[in-house]
């Protein structure tokens, strides 16, 4: 799970700017944080599906580490009903384009290419949202307003894997 914005560098390369990346496994979280400076957070993540109603629910709760682990942990719960028709619009293509990511690392901005098959998206309806991730990423009022668009991976899609290329300083 992630909160991200999009940017373009001085060379015209488009990329995702991650505000937070929630991930289940501690070793990849640590490696991505150390190698790329990415804002990964070790979290407990789950998904529940109701195929009959075409409803999918995602949950994430940051795991407690260190002295502040007893404080309320940042979490999110998103429940959506996913339509059957695939969406192919300028917005869906923009959101799933295979560009790269920008990240500040050791005082410099890096851009790293990524590649993945095109992501299919379907129209969806937000049924419920209980979210701390947006506020924690610097967008305190965003979860309280209705979304401009709700798109989701089709219900029967198996998922995907993203490959990252070598990081380059910019």
PDB file of N, CA and C in Angstrom, residues 17-72:
ATOM      1  N   UNK A  17       6.551   9.899  -6.720  1.00  0.00           N
ATOM      2  CA  UNK A  17       7.221  10.364  -5.505  1.00  0.00           C
ATOM      3  C   UNK A  17       6.449   9.743  -4.350  1.00  0.00           C
ATOM      4  N   UNK A  18       7.041   8.726  -3.735  1.00  0.00           N
ATOM      5  CA  UNK A  18       6.358   8.013  -2.665  1.00  0.00           C
ATOM      6  C   UNK A  18       6.392   8.829  -1.373  1.00  0.00           C
ATOM      7  N   UNK A  19       5.230   8.985  -0.749  1.00  0.00           N
ATOM      8  CA  UNK A  19       5.136   9.631   0.552  1.00  0.00           C
ATOM      9  C   UNK A  19       5.243   8.594   1.656  1.00  0.00           C
ATOM     10  N   UNK A  20       4.693   7.412   1.403  1.00  0.00           N
ATOM     11  CA  UNK A  20       4.834   6.269   2.294  1.00  0.00           C
ATOM     12  C   UNK A  20       4.566   4.995   1.502  1.00  0.00           C
ATOM     13  N   UNK A  21       5.228   3.943   1.881  1.00  0.00           N
ATOM     14  CA  UNK A  21       5.034   2.616   1.309  1.00  0.00           C
ATOM     15  C   UNK A  21       4.880   1.650   2.471  1.00  0.00           C
ATOM     16  N   UNK A  22       3.733   1.060   2.595  1.00  0.00           N
ATOM     17  CA  UNK A  22       3.471   0.106   3.670  1.00  0.00           C
ATOM     18  C   UNK A  22       3.743  -1.292   3.116  1.00  0.00           C
ATOM     19  N   UNK A  23       4.533  -2.090   3.811  1.00  0.00           N
ATOM     20  CA  UNK A  23       4.887  -3.421   3.323  1.00  0.00           C
ATOM     21  C   UNK A  23       4.938  -4.419   4.472  1.00  0.00           C
ATOM     22  N   UNK A  24       4.649  -5.656   4.162  1.00  0.00           N
ATOM     23  CA  UNK A  24       4.481  -6.725   5.145  1.00  0.00           C
ATOM     24  C   UNK A  24       5.801  -7.308   5.653  1.00  0.00           C
ATOM     25  N   UNK A  25       6.796  -7.434   4.799  1.00  0.00           N
ATOM     26  CA  UNK A  25       8.003  -8.162   5.169  1.00  0.00           C
ATOM     27  C   UNK A  25       9.135  -7.222   5.570  1.00  0.00           C
ATOM     28  N   UNK A  26       9.709  -7.450   6.730  1.00  0.00           N
ATOM     29  CA  UNK A  26      10.691  -6.539   7.319  1.00  0.00           C
ATOM     30  C   UNK A  26      11.971  -6.410   6.491  1.00  0.00           C
ATOM     31  N   UNK A  27      12.497  -7.504   5.951  1.00  0.00           N
ATOM     32  CA  UNK A  27      13.762  -7.442   5.220  1.00  0.00           C
ATOM     33  C   UNK A  27      13.674  -6.563   3.971  1.00  0.00           C
ATOM     34  N   UNK A  28      12.672  -6.734   3.094  1.00  0.00           N
ATOM     35  CA  UNK A  28      12.564  -5.831   1.939  1.00  0.00           C
ATOM     36  C   UNK A  28      12.315  -4.376   2.361  1.00  0.00           C
ATOM     37  N   UNK A  29      11.578  -4.168   3.444  1.00  0.00           N
ATOM     38  CA  UNK A  29      11.351  -2.810   3.947  1.00  0.00           C
ATOM     39  C   UNK A  29      12.683  -2.174   4.310  1.00  0.00           C
ATOM     40  N   UNK A  30      13.489  -2.892   5.059  1.00  0.00           N
ATOM     41  CA  UNK A  30      14.793  -2.388   5.477  1.00  0.00           C
ATOM     42  C   UNK A  30      15.713  -2.167   4.274  1.00  0.00           C
ATOM     43  N   UNK A  31      15.758  -3.127   3.359  1.00  0.00           N
ATOM     44  CA  UNK A  31      16.632  -3.022   2.186  1.00  0.00           C
ATOM     45  C   UNK A  31      16.252  -1.830   1.310  1.00  0.00           C
ATOM     46  N   UNK A  32      14.965  -1.645   1.028  1.00  0.00           N
ATOM     47  CA  UNK A  32      14.524  -0.526   0.185  1.00  0.00           C
ATOM     48  C   UNK A  32      14.794   0.804   0.862  1.00  0.00           C
ATOM     49  N   UNK A  33      14.654   0.822   2.170  1.00  0.00           N
ATOM     50  CA  UNK A  33      14.919   2.052   2.918  1.00  0.00           C
ATOM     51  C   UNK A  33      16.414   2.383   2.897  1.00  0.00           C
ATOM     52  N   UNK A  34      17.255   1.376   3.128  1.00  0.00           N
ATOM     53  CA  UNK A  34      18.705   1.599   3.167  1.00  0.00           C
ATOM     54  C   UNK A  34      19.262   1.881   1.771  1.00  0.00           C
ATOM     55  N   UNK A  35      18.878   1.085   0.769  1.00  0.00           N
ATOM     56  CA  UNK A  35      19.449   1.218  -0.571  1.00  0.00           C
ATOM     57  C   UNK A  35      18.940   2.438  -1.330  1.00  0.00           C
ATOM     58  N   UNK A  36      17.644   2.699  -1.235  1.00  0.00           N
ATOM     59  CA  UNK A  36      17.049   3.767  -2.037  1.00  0.00           C
ATOM     60  C   UNK A  36      16.549   4.948  -1.213  1.00  0.00           C
ATOM     61  N   UNK A  37      16.482   4.804   0.105  1.00  0.00           N
ATOM     62  CA  UNK A  37      15.943   5.872   0.935  1.00  0.00           C
ATOM     63  C   UNK A  37      14.427   5.971   0.867  1.00  0.00           C
ATOM     64  N   UNK A  38      13.790   4.943   0.335  1.00  0.00           N
ATOM     65  CA  UNK A  38      12.331   4.969   0.181  1.00  0.00           C
ATOM     66  C   UNK A  38      11.642   4.932   1.544  1.00  0.00           C
ATOM     67  N   UNK A  39      10.507   5.616   1.663  1.00  0.00           N
ATOM     68  CA  UNK A  39       9.808   5.699   2.949  1.00  0.00           C
ATOM     69  C   UNK A  39       8.959   4.460   3.263  1.00  0.00           C
ATOM     70  N   UNK A  40       9.585   3.292   3.205  1.00  0.00           N
ATOM     71  CA  UNK A  40       8.892   2.055   3.546  1.00  0.00           C
ATOM     72  C   UNK A  40       8.623   1.994   5.038  1.00  0.00           C
ATOM     73  N   UNK A  41       7.471   1.425   5.398  1.00  0.00           N
ATOM     74  CA  UNK A  41       7.104   1.202   6.792  1.00  0.00           C
ATOM     75  C   UNK A  41       6.680  -0.249   6.941  1.00  0.00           C
ATOM     76  N   UNK A  42       7.208  -0.887   7.970  1.00  0.00           N
ATOM     77  CA  UNK A  42       6.868  -2.285   8.249  1.00  0.00           C
ATOM     78  C   UNK A  42       5.455  -2.316   8.810  1.00  0.00           C
ATOM     79  N   UNK A  43       4.573  -3.006   8.115  1.00  0.00           N
ATOM     80  CA  UNK A  43       3.159  -3.012   8.470  1.00  0.00           C
ATOM     81  C   UNK A  43       2.569  -4.408   8.383  1.00  0.00           C
ATOM     82  N   UNK A  44       1.498  -4.579   9.105  1.00  0.00           N
ATOM     83  CA  UNK A  44       0.704  -5.797   8.994  1.00  0.00           C
ATOM     84  C   UNK A  44      -0.383  -5.484   7.972  1.00  0.00           C
ATOM     85  N   UNK A  45      -0.409  -6.240   6.883  1.00  0.00           N
ATOM     86  CA  UNK A  45      -1.319  -5.944   5.781  1.00  0.00           C
ATOM     87  C   UNK A  45      -2.189  -7.157   5.511  1.00  0.00           C
ATOM     88  N   UNK A  46      -3.438  -6.898   5.197  1.00  0.00           N
ATOM     89  CA  UNK A  46      -4.343  -7.980   4.872  1.00  0.00           C
ATOM     90  C   UNK A  46      -5.359  -7.560   3.836  1.00  0.00           C
ATOM     91  N   UNK A  47      -5.969  -8.553   3.221  1.00  0.00           N
ATOM     92  CA  UNK A  47      -7.003  -8.307   2.232  1.00  0.00           C
ATOM     93  C   UNK A  47      -8.094  -9.347   2.422  1.00  0.00           C
ATOM     94  N   UNK A  48      -9.321  -8.909   2.302  1.00  0.00           N
ATOM     95  CA  UNK A  48     -10.464  -9.816   2.378  1.00  0.00           C
ATOM     96  C   UNK A  48     -11.308  -9.589   1.142  1.00  0.00           C
ATOM     97  N   UNK A  49     -11.771 -10.685   0.535  1.00  0.00           N
ATOM     98  CA  UNK A  49     -12.589 -10.575  -0.666  1.00  0.00           C
ATOM     99  C   UNK A  49     -13.933 -11.258  -0.477  1.00  0.00           C
ATOM    100  N   UNK A  50     -14.943 -10.665  -1.077  1.00  0.00           N
ATOM    101  CA  UNK A  50     -16.261 -11.273  -1.190  1.00  0.00           C
ATOM    102  C   UNK A  50     -16.571 -11.341  -2.682  1.00  0.00           C
ATOM    103  N   UNK A  51     -16.196 -12.461  -3.334  1.00  0.00           N
ATOM    104  CA  UNK A  51     -16.367 -12.559  -4.786  1.00  0.00           C
ATOM    105  C   UNK A  51     -17.805 -12.393  -5.257  1.00  0.00           C
ATOM    106  N   UNK A  52     -18.755 -12.845  -4.473  1.00  0.00           N
ATOM    107  CA  UNK A  52     -20.154 -12.740  -4.863  1.00  0.00           C
ATOM    108  C   UNK A  52     -20.574 -11.286  -5.006  1.00  0.00           C
ATOM    109  N   UNK A  53     -20.187 -10.449  -4.060  1.00  0.00           N
ATOM    110  CA  UNK A  53     -20.530  -9.030  -4.096  1.00  0.00           C
ATOM    111  C   UNK A  53     -19.485  -8.202  -4.836  1.00  0.00           C
ATOM    112  N   UNK A  54     -18.370  -8.841  -5.250  1.00  0.00           N
ATOM    113  CA  UNK A  54     -17.262  -8.156  -5.924  1.00  0.00           C
ATOM    114  C   UNK A  54     -16.698  -7.034  -5.042  1.00  0.00           C
ATOM    115  N   UNK A  55     -16.578  -7.355  -3.751  1.00  0.00           N
ATOM    116  CA  UNK A  55     -16.071  -6.386  -2.779  1.00  0.00           C
ATOM    117  C   UNK A  55     -14.709  -6.848  -2.286  1.00  0.00           C
ATOM    118  N   UNK A  56     -13.791  -5.898  -2.197  1.00  0.00           N
ATOM    119  CA  UNK A  56     -12.451  -6.176  -1.691  1.00  0.00           C
ATOM    120  C   UNK A  56     -12.148  -5.168  -0.586  1.00  0.00           C
ATOM    121  N   UNK A  57     -11.578  -5.661   0.504  1.00  0.00           N
ATOM    122  CA  UNK A  57     -11.195  -4.797   1.616  1.00  0.00           C
ATOM    123  C   UNK A  57      -9.703  -4.974   1.877  1.00  0.00           C
ATOM    124  N   UNK A  58      -9.013  -3.845   1.998  1.00  0.00           N
ATOM    125  CA  UNK A  58      -7.588  -3.835   2.314  1.00  0.00           C
ATOM    126  C   UNK A  58      -7.421  -3.210   3.686  1.00  0.00           C
ATOM    127  N   UNK A  59      -6.504  -3.766   4.461  1.00  0.00           N
ATOM    128  CA  UNK A  59      -6.176  -3.202   5.776  1.00  0.00           C
ATOM    129  C   UNK A  59      -4.665  -3.154   5.923  1.00  0.00           C
ATOM    130  N   UNK A  60      -4.211  -2.122   6.601  1.00  0.00           N
ATOM    131  CA  UNK A  60      -2.793  -2.010   6.913  1.00  0.00           C
ATOM    132  C   UNK A  60      -2.664  -1.325   8.261  1.00  0.00           C
ATOM    133  N   UNK A  61      -1.769  -1.840   9.072  1.00  0.00           N
ATOM    134  CA  UNK A  61      -1.486  -1.239  10.383  1.00  0.00           C
ATOM    135  C   UNK A  61       0.004  -1.356  10.628  1.00  0.00           C
ATOM    136  N   UNK A  62       0.637  -0.228  10.860  1.00  0.00           N
ATOM    137  CA  UNK A  62       2.079  -0.243  11.092  1.00  0.00           C
ATOM    138  C   UNK A  62       2.399  -1.036  12.337  1.00  0.00           C
ATOM    139  N   UNK A  63       3.462  -1.806  12.240  1.00  0.00           N
ATOM    140  CA  UNK A  63       3.923  -2.595  13.374  1.00  0.00           C
ATOM    141  C   UNK A  63       4.686  -1.689  14.323  1.00  0.00           C
ATOM    142  N   UNK A  64       4.573  -1.962  15.609  1.00  0.00           N
ATOM    143  CA  UNK A  64       5.269  -1.154  16.598  1.00  0.00           C
ATOM    144  C   UNK A  64       6.711  -1.589  16.745  1.00  0.00           C
ATOM    145  N   UNK A  65       7.608  -0.617  16.687  1.00  0.00           N
ATOM    146  CA  UNK A  65       9.030  -0.877  16.871  1.00  0.00           C
ATOM    147  C   UNK A  65       9.582   0.243  17.734  1.00  0.00           C
ATOM    148  N   UNK A  66      10.311  -0.112  18.762  1.00  0.00           N
ATOM    149  CA  UNK A  66      10.975   0.903  19.575  1.00  0.00           C
ATOM    150  C   UNK A  66      10.105   1.449  20.688  1.00  0.00           C
ATOM    151  N   UNK A  67      10.519   2.598  21.217  1.00  0.00           N
ATOM    152  CA  UNK A  67       9.890   3.183  22.399  1.00  0.00           C
ATOM    153  C   UNK A  67       8.453   3.609  22.189  1.00  0.00           C
ATOM    154  N   UNK A  68       8.101   4.024  20.975  1.00  0.00           N
ATOM    155  CA  UNK A  68       6.755   4.539  20.756  1.00  0.00           C
ATOM    156  C   UNK A  68       5.791   3.477  20.246  1.00  0.00           C
ATOM    157  N   UNK A  69       6.127   2.217  20.370  1.00  0.00           N
ATOM    158  CA  UNK A  69       5.293   1.158  19.812  1.00  0.00           C
ATOM    159  C   UNK A  69       3.949   1.040  20.516  1.00  0.00           C
ATOM    160  N   UNK A  70       3.826   1.565  21.705  1.00  0.00           N
ATOM    161  CA  UNK A  70       2.547   1.461  22.402  1.00  0.00           C
ATOM    162  C   UNK A  70       1.567   2.552  21.963  1.00  0.00           C
ATOM    163  N   UNK A  71       2.038   3.577  21.278  1.00  0.00           N
ATOM    164  CA  UNK A  71       1.150   4.634  20.782  1.00  0.00           C
ATOM    165  C   UNK A  71       0.259   4.077  19.679  1.00  0.00           C
ATOM    166  N   UNK A  72      -0.848   4.783  19.411  1.00  0.00           N
ATOM    167  CA  UNK A  72      -1.747   4.349  18.336  1.00  0.00           C
ATOM    168  C   UNK A  72      -0.963   4.282  17.038  1.00  0.00           C
TER     169      UNK A  72
END
